mmCIF file of C-alpha atoms in Angstrom:
data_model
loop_
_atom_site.group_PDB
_atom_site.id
_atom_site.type_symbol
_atom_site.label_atom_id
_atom_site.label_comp_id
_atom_site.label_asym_id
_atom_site.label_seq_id
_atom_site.Cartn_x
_atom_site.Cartn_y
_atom_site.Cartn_z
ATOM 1 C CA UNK A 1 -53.216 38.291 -6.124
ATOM 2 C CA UNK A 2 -53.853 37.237 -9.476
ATOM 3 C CA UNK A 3 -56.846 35.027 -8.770
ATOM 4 C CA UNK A 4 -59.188 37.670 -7.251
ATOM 5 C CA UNK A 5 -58.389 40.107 -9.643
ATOM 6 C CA UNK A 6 -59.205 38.202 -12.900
ATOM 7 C CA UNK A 7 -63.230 38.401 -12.105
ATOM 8 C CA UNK A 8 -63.786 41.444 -11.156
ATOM 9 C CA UNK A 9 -60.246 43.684 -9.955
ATOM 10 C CA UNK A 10 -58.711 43.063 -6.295
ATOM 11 C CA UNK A 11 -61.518 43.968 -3.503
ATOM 12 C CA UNK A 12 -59.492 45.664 -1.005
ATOM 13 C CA UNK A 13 -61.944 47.719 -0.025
ATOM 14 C CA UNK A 14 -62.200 45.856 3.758
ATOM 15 C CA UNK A 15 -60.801 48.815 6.265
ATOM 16 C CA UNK A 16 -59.329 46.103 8.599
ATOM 17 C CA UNK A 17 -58.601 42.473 7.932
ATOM 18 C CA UNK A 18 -57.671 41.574 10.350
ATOM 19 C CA UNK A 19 -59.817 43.556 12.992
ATOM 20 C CA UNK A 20 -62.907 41.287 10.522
ATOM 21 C CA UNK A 21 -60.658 37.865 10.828
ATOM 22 C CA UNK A 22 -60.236 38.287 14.844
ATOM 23 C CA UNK A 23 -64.285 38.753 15.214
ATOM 24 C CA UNK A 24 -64.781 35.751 12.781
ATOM 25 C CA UNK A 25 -62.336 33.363 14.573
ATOM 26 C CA UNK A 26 -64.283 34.117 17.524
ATOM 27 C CA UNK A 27 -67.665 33.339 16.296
ATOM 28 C CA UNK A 28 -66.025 30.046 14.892
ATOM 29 C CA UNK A 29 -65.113 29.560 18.582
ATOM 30 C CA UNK A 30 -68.526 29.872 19.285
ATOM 31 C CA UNK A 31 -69.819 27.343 16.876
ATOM 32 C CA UNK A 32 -67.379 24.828 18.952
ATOM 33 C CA UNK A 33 -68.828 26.676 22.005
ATOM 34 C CA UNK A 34 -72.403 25.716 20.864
ATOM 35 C CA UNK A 35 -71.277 22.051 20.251
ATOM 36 C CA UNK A 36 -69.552 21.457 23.684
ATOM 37 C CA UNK A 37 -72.757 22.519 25.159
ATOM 38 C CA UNK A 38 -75.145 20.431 23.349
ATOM 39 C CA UNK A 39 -72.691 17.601 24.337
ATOM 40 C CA UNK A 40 -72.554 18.123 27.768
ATOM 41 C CA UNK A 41 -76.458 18.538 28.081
ATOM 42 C CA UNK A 42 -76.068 22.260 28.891
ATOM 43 C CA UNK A 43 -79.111 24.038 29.942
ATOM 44 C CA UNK A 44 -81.273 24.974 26.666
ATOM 45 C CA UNK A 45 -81.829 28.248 27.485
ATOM 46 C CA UNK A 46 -77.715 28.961 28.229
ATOM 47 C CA UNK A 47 -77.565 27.370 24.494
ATOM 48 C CA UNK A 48 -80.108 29.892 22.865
ATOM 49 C CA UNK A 49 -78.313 32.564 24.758
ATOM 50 C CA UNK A 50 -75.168 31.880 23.513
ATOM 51 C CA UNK A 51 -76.721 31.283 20.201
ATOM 52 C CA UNK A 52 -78.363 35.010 20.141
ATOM 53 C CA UNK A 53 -74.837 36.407 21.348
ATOM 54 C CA UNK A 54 -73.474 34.687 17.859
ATOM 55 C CA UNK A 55 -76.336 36.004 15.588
ATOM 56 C CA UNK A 56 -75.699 39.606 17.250
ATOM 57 C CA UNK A 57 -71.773 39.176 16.227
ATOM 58 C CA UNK A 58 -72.811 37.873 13.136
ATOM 59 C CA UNK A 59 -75.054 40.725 12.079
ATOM 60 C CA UNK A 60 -72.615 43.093 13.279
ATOM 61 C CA UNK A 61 -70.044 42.007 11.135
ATOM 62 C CA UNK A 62 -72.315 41.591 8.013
ATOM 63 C CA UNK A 63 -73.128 45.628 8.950
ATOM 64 C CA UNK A 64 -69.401 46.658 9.278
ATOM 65 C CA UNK A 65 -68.868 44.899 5.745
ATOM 66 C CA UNK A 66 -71.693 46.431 3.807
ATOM 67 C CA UNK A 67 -70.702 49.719 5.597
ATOM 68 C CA UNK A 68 -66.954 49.218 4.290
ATOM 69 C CA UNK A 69 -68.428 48.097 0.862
ATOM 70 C CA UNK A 70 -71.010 51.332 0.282
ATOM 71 C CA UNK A 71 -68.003 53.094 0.716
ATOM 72 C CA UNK A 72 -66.062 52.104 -1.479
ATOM 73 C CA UNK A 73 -67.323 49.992 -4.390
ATOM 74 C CA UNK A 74 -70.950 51.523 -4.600
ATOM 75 C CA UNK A 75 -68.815 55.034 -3.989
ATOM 76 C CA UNK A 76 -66.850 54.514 -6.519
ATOM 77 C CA UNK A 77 -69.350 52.876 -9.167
ATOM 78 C CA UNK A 78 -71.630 55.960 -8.050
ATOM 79 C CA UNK A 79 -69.169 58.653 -9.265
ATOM 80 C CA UNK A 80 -67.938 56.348 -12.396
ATOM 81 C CA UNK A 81 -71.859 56.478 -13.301
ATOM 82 C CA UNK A 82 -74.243 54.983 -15.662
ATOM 83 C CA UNK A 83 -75.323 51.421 -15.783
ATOM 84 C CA UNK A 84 -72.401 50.488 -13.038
ATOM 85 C CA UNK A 85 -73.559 52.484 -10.713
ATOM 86 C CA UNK A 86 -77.388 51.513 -11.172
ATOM 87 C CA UNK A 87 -76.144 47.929 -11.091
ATOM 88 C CA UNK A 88 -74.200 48.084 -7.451
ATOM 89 C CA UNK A 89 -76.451 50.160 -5.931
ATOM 90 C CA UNK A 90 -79.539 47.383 -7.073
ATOM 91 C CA UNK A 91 -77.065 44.800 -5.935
ATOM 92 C CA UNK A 92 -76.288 46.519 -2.208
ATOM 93 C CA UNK A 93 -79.826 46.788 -1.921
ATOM 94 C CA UNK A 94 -80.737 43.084 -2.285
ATOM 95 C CA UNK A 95 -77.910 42.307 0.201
ATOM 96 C CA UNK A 96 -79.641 44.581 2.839
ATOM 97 C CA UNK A 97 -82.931 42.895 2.190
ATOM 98 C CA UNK A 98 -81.303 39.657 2.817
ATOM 99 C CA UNK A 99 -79.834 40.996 5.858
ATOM 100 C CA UNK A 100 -83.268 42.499 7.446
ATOM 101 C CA UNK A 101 -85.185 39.327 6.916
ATOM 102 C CA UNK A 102 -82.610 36.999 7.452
ATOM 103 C CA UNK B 1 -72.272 12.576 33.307
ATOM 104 C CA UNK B 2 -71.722 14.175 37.170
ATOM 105 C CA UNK B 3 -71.056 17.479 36.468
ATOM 106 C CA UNK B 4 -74.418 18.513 34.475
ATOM 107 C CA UNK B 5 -76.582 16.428 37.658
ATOM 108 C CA UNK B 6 -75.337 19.017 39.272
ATOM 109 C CA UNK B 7 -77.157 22.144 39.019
ATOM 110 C CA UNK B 8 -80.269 21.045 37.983
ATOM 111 C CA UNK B 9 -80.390 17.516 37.016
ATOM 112 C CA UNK B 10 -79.580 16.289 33.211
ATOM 113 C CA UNK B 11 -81.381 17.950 30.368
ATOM 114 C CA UNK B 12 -81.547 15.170 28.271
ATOM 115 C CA UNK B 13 -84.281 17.042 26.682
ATOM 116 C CA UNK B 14 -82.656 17.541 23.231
ATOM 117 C CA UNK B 15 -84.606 15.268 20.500
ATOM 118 C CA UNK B 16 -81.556 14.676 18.171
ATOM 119 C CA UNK B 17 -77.903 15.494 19.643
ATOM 120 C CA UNK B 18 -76.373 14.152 16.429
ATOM 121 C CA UNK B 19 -78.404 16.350 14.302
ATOM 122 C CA UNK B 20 -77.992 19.046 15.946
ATOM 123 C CA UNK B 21 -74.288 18.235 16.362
ATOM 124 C CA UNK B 22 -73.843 17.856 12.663
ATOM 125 C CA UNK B 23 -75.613 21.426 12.116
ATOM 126 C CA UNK B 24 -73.533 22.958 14.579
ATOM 127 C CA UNK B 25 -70.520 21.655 12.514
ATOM 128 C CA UNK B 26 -71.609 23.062 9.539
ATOM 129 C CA UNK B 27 -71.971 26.458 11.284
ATOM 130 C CA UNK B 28 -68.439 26.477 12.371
ATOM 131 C CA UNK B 29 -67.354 25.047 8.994
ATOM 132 C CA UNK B 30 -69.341 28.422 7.365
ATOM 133 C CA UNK B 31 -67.308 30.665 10.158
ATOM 134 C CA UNK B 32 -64.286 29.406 8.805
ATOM 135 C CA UNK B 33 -65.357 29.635 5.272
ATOM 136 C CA UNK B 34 -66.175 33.477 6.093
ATOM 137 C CA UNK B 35 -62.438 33.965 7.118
ATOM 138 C CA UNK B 36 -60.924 32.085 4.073
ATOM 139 C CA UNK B 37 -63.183 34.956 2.156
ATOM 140 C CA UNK B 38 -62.133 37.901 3.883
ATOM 141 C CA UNK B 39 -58.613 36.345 3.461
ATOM 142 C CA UNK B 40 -58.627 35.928 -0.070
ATOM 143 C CA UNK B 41 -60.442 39.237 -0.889
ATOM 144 C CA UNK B 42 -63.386 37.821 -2.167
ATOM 145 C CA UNK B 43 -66.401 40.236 -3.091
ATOM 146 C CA UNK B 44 -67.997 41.475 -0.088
ATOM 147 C CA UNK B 45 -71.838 40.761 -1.802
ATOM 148 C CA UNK B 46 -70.518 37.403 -1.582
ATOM 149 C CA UNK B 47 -69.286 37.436 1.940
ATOM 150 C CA UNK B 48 -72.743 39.314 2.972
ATOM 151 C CA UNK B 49 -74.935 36.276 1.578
ATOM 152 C CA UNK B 50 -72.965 33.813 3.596
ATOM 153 C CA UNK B 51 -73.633 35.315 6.769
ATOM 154 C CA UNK B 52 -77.060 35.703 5.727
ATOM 155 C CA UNK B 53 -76.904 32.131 5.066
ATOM 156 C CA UNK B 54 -75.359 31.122 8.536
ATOM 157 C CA UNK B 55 -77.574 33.608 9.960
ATOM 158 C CA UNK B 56 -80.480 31.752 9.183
ATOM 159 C CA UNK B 57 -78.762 28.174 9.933
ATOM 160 C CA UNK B 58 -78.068 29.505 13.435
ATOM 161 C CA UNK B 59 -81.881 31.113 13.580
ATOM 162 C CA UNK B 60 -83.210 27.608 12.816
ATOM 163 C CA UNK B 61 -80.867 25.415 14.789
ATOM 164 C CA UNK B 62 -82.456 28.041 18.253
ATOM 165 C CA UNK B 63 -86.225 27.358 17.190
ATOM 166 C CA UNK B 64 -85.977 23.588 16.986
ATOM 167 C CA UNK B 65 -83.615 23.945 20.606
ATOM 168 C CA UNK B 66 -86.908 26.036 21.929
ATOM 169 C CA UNK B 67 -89.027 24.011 20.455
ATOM 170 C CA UNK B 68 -87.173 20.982 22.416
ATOM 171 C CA UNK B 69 -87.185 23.067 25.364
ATOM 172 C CA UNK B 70 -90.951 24.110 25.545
ATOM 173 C CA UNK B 71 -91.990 20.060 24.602
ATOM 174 C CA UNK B 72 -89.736 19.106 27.617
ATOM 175 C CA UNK B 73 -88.773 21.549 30.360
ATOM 176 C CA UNK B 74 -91.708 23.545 30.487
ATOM 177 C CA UNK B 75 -94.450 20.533 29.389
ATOM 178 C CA UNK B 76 -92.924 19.175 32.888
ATOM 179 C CA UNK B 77 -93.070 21.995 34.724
ATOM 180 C CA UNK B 78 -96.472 23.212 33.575
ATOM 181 C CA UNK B 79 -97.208 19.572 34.376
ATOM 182 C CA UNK B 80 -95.885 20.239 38.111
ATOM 183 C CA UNK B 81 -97.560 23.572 37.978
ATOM 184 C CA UNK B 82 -96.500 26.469 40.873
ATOM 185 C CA UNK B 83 -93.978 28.595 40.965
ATOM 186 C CA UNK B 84 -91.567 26.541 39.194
ATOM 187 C CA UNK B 85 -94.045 26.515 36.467
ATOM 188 C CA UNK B 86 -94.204 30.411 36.237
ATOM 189 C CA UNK B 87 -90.502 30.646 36.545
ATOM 190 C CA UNK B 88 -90.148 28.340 33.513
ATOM 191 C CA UNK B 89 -92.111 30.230 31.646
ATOM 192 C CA UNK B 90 -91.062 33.584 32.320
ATOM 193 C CA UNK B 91 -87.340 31.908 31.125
ATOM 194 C CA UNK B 92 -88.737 30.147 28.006
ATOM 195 C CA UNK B 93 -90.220 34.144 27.117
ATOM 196 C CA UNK B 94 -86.991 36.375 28.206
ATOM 197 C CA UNK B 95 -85.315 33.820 25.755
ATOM 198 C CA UNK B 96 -87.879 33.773 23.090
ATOM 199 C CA UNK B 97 -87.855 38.130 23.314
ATOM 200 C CA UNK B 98 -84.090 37.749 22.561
ATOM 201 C CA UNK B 99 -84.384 35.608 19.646
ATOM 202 C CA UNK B 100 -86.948 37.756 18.039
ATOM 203 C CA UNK B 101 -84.993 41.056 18.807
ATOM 204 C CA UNK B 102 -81.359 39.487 17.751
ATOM 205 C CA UNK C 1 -119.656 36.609 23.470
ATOM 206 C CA UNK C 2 -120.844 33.460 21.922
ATOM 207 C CA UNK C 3 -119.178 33.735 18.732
ATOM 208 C CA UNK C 4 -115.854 33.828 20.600
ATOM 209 C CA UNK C 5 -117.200 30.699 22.717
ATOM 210 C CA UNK C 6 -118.127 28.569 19.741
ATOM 211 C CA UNK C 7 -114.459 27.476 18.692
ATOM 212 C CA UNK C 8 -112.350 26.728 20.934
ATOM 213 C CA UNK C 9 -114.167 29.072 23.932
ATOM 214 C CA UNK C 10 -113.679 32.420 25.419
ATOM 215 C CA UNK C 11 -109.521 33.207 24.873
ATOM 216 C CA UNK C 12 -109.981 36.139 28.288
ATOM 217 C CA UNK C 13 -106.277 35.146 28.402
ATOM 218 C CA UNK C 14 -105.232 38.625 27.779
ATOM 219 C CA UNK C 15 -103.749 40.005 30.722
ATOM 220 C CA UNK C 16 -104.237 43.861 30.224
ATOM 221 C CA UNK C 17 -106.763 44.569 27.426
ATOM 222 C CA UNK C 18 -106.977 48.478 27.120
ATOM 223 C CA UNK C 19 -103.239 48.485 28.045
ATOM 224 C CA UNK C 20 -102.790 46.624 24.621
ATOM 225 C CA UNK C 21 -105.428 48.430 22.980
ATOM 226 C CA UNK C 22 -103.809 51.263 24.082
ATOM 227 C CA UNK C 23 -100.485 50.361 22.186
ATOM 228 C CA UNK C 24 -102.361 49.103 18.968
ATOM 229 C CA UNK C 25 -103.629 52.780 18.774
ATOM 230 C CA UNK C 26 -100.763 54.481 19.085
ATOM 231 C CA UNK C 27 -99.104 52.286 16.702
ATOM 232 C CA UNK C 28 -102.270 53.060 13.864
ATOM 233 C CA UNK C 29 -101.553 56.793 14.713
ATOM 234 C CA UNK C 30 -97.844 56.058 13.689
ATOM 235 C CA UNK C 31 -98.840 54.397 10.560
ATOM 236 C CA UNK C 32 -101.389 57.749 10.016
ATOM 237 C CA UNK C 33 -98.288 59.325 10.983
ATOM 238 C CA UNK C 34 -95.845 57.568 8.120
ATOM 239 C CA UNK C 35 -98.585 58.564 5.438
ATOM 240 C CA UNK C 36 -97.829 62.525 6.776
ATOM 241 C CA UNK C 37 -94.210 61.711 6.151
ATOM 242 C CA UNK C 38 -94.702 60.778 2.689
ATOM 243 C CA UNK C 39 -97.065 63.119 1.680
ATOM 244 C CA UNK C 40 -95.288 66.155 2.677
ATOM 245 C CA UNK C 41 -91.427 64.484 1.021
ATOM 246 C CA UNK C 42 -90.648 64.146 4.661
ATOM 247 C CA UNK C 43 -86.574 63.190 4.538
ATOM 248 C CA UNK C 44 -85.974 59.282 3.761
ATOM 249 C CA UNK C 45 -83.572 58.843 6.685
ATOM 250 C CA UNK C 46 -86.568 60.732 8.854
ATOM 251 C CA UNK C 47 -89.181 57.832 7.782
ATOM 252 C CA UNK C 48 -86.713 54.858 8.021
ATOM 253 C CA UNK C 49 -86.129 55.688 11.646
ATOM 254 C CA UNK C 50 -90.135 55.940 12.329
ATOM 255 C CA UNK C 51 -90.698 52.379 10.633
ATOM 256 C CA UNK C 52 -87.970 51.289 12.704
ATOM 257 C CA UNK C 53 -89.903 52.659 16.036
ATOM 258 C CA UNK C 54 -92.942 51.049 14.839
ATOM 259 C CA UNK C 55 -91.812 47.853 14.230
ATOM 260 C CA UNK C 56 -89.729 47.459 17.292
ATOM 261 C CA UNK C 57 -93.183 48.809 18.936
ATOM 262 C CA UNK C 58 -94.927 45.564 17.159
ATOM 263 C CA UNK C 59 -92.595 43.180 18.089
ATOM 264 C CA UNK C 60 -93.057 44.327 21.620
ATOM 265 C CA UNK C 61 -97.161 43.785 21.677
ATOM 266 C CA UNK C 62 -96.000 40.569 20.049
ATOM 267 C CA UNK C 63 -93.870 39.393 22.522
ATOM 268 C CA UNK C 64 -96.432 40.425 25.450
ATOM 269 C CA UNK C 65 -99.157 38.357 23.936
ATOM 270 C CA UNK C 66 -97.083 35.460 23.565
ATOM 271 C CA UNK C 67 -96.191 35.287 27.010
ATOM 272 C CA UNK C 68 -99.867 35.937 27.830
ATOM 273 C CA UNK C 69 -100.351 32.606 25.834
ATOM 274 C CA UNK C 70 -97.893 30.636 26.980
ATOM 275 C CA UNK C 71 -99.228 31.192 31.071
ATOM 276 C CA UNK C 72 -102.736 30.911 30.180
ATOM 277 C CA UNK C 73 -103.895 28.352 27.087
ATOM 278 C CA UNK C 74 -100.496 26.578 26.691
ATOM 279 C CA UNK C 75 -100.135 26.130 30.873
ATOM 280 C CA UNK C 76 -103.377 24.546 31.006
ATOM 281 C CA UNK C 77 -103.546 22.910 27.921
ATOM 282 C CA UNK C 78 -99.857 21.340 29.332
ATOM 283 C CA UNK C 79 -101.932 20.273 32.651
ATOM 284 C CA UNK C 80 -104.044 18.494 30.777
ATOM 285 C CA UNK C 81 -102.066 17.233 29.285
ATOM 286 C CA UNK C 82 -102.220 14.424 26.138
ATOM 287 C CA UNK C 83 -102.706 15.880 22.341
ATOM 288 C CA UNK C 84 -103.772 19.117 23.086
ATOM 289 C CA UNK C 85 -100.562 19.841 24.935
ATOM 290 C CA UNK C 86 -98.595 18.642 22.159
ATOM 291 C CA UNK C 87 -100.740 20.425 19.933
ATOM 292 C CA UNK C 88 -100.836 23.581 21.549
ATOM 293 C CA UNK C 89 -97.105 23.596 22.030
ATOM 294 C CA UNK C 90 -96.830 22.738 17.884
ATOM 295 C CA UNK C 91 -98.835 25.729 17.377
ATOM 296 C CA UNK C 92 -97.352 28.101 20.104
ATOM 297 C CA UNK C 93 -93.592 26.698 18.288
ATOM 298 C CA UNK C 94 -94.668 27.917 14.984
ATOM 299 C CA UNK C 95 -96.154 31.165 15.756
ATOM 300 C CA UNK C 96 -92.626 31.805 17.647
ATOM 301 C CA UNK C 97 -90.973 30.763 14.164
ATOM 302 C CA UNK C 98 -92.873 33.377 12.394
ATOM 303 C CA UNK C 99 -92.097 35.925 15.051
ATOM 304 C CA UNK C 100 -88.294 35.574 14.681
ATOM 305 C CA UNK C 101 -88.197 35.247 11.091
ATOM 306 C CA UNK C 102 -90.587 37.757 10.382
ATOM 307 C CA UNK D 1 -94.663 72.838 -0.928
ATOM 308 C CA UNK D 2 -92.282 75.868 0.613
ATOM 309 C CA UNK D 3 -92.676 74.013 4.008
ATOM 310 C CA UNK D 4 -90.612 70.724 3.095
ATOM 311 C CA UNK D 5 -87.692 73.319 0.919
ATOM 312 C CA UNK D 6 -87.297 74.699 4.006
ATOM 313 C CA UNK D 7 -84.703 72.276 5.771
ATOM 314 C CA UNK D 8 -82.118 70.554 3.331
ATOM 315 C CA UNK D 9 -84.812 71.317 -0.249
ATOM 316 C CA UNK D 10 -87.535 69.134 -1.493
ATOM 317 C CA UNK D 11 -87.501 64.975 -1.344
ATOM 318 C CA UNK D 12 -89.017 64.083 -4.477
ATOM 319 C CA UNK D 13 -86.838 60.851 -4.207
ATOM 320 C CA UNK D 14 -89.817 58.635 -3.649
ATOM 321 C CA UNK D 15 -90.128 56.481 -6.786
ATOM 322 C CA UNK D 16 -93.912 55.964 -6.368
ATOM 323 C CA UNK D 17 -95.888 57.672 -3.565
ATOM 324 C CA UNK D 18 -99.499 56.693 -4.299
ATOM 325 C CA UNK D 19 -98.243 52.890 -4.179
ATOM 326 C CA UNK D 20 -96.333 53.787 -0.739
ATOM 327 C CA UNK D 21 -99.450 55.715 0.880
ATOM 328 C CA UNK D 22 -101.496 52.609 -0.533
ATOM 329 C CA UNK D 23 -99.787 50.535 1.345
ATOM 330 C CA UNK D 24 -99.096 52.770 4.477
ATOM 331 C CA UNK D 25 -103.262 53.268 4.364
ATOM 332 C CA UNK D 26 -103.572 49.029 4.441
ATOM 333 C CA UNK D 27 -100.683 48.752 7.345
ATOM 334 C CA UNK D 28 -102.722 51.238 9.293
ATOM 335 C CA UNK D 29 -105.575 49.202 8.604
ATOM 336 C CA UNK D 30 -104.346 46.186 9.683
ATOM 337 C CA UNK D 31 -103.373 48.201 13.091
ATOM 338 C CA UNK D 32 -107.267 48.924 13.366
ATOM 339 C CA UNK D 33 -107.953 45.431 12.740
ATOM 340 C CA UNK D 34 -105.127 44.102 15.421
ATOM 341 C CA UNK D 35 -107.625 46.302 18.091
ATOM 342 C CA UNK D 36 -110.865 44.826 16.593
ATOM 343 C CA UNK D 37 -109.282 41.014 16.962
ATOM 344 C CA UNK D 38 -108.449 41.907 21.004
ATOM 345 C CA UNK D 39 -111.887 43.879 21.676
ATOM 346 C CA UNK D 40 -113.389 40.419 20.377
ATOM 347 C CA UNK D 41 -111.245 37.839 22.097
ATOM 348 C CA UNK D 42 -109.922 36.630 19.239
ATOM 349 C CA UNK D 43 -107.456 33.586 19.314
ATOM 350 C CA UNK D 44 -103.828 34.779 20.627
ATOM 351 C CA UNK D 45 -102.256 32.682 17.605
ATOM 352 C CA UNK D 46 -104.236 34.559 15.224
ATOM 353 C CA UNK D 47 -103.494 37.570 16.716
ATOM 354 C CA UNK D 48 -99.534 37.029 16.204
ATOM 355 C CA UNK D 49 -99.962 35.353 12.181
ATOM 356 C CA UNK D 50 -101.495 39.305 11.570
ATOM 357 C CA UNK D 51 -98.555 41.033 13.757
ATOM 358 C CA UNK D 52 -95.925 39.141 11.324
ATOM 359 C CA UNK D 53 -97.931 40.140 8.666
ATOM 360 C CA UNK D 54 -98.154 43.730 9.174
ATOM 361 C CA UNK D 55 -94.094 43.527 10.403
ATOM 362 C CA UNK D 56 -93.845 41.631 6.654
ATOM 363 C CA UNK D 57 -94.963 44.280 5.169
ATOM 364 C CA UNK D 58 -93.375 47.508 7.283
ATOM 365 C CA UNK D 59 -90.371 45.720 6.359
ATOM 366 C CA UNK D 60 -91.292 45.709 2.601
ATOM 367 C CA UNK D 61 -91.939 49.746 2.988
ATOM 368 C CA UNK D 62 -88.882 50.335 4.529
ATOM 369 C CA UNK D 63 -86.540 48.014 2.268
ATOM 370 C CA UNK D 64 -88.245 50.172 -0.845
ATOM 371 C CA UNK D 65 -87.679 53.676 0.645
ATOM 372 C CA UNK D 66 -84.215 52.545 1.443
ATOM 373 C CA UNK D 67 -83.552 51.489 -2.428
ATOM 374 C CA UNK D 68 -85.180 54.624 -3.373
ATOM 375 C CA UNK D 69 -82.737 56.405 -1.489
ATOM 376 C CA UNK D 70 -79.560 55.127 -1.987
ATOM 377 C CA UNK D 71 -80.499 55.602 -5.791
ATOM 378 C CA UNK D 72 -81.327 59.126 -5.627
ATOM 379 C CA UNK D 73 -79.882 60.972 -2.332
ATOM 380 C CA UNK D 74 -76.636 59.281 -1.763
ATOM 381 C CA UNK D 75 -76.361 58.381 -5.572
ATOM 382 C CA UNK D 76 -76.161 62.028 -5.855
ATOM 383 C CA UNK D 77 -73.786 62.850 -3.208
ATOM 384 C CA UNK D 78 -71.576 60.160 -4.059
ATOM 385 C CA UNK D 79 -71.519 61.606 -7.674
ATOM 386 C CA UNK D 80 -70.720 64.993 -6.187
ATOM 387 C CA UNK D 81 -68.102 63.538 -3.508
ATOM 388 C CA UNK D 82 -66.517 64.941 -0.550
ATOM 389 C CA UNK D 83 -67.875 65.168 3.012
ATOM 390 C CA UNK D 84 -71.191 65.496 1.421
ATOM 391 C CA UNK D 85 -70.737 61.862 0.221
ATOM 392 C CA UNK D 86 -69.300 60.397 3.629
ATOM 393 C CA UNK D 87 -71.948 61.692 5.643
ATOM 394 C CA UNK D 88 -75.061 60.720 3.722
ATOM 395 C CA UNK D 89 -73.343 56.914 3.552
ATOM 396 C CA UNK D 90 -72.777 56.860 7.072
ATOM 397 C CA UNK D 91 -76.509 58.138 7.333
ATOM 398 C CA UNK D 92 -77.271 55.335 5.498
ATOM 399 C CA UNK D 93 -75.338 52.822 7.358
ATOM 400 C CA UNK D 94 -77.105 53.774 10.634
ATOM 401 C CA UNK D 95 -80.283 53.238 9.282
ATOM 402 C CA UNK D 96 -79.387 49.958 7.748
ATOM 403 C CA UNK D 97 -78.191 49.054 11.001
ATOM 404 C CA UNK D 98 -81.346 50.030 13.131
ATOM 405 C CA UNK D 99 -83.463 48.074 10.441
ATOM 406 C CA UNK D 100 -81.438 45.014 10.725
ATOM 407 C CA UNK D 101 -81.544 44.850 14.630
ATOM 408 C CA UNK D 102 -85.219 46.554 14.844
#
């Protein structure tokens, strides 16, 4: 996997591919979901509930991957050390910020 | 369009269906983006601000639904006034209180 | 209460005053309470999960005063009918915005 | 300050605690000023800008403590390695978590 290691080394660090694919080919089935709804004229309060379901299976995805991720890159940079470490760690911490406010 | 006349009349309420057809695309296109990313092992920061990204798409594309729905649905009801004005409302909340707690 | 009266009129649409006022105090005494925490090096983890209690208590005095709105000054305003409905609904939309991005 | 050694040692992880009680003393403020607007009547829309505010800025508390202690408790327990490490992540995780859905 030549391309993803040339930046910065392979990322294998997510526990289950394909557990993480499955839940993401599901919210892409709700997307279409969403779409068949506002086609048909659904009910607008069926569409936001659907539409909170996704952001919940959204968020808990994000959570599982920055859960995978502090375990093993920040892990990793945090026993390596030094200005790695500091870096990751400053980097994890923006993505959580995102996360919360987004 | 029978089938949505049947439960409780046609909610023609949505403002834009295109637009909000074309954003709901874009969501699904970002949900299959996600699983190309997982695939290819890209770096899970990466991932994380993607679904912060889509997170925030979907967020938006619910407030201007509600925003729709309160203009339309409950303007009429409120209009009509009664219990089916209360009942409205108590629906347009319970769906609001999910938003803000998903 | 004239000062109240002079802009847009008395807002009595608050359902249960002291039961809110009630709520808004214990949620100062957690704030007091956070201060204790990080005076006396209380654990990180320990003061995380007390933000997180306070906020979800917020949200919740949040949510009850927005539906106190929406069945008193946006019903009647939407009987009325005309600008003020819109407007009222344009400001009662917003506020909602900030709630869920917030 | 025997008291706080007591437990799992001292938490002298907090970067800057004057500037955290500074602005734990204005959030508890702004929960004294939440009662003052619903004593007076004060518009409901007004009421909710200041709740987003004062969630704004819990947020903002929490987000710091959380940097602060991923750089300094699980920094050092990832450093150190072993269970140690895995179960101060995980802590961290779950608190990630409950800040993201709270």
């Amino acid at each position: 996997m030549t391309e993803s290691e040339t930046h910065d080394g392979p990322h294998g660090y997510i526990s289950n591919k394909d557990a993480y694919l499955k839940r993401l080919r599901r919210i892409e089935g709700q997307a279409r979901g969403l779409q068949g709804m506002v086609t048909d004229d659904k009910y607008c309060i069926d569409i936001l509930t659907q539409i909170s379901a996704m952001t919940s299976a959204l968020e808990s995805v994000a959570l599982g991957l920055l859960d995978d991720h502090l375990n093993h890159c920040v892990l990793h940079a945090a026993m390596a050390g030094g200005a790695e470490a500091e870096a990751k760690l400053q980097e994890a911490s923006a993505a959580i910020a995102r996360l919360v406010r987004s």
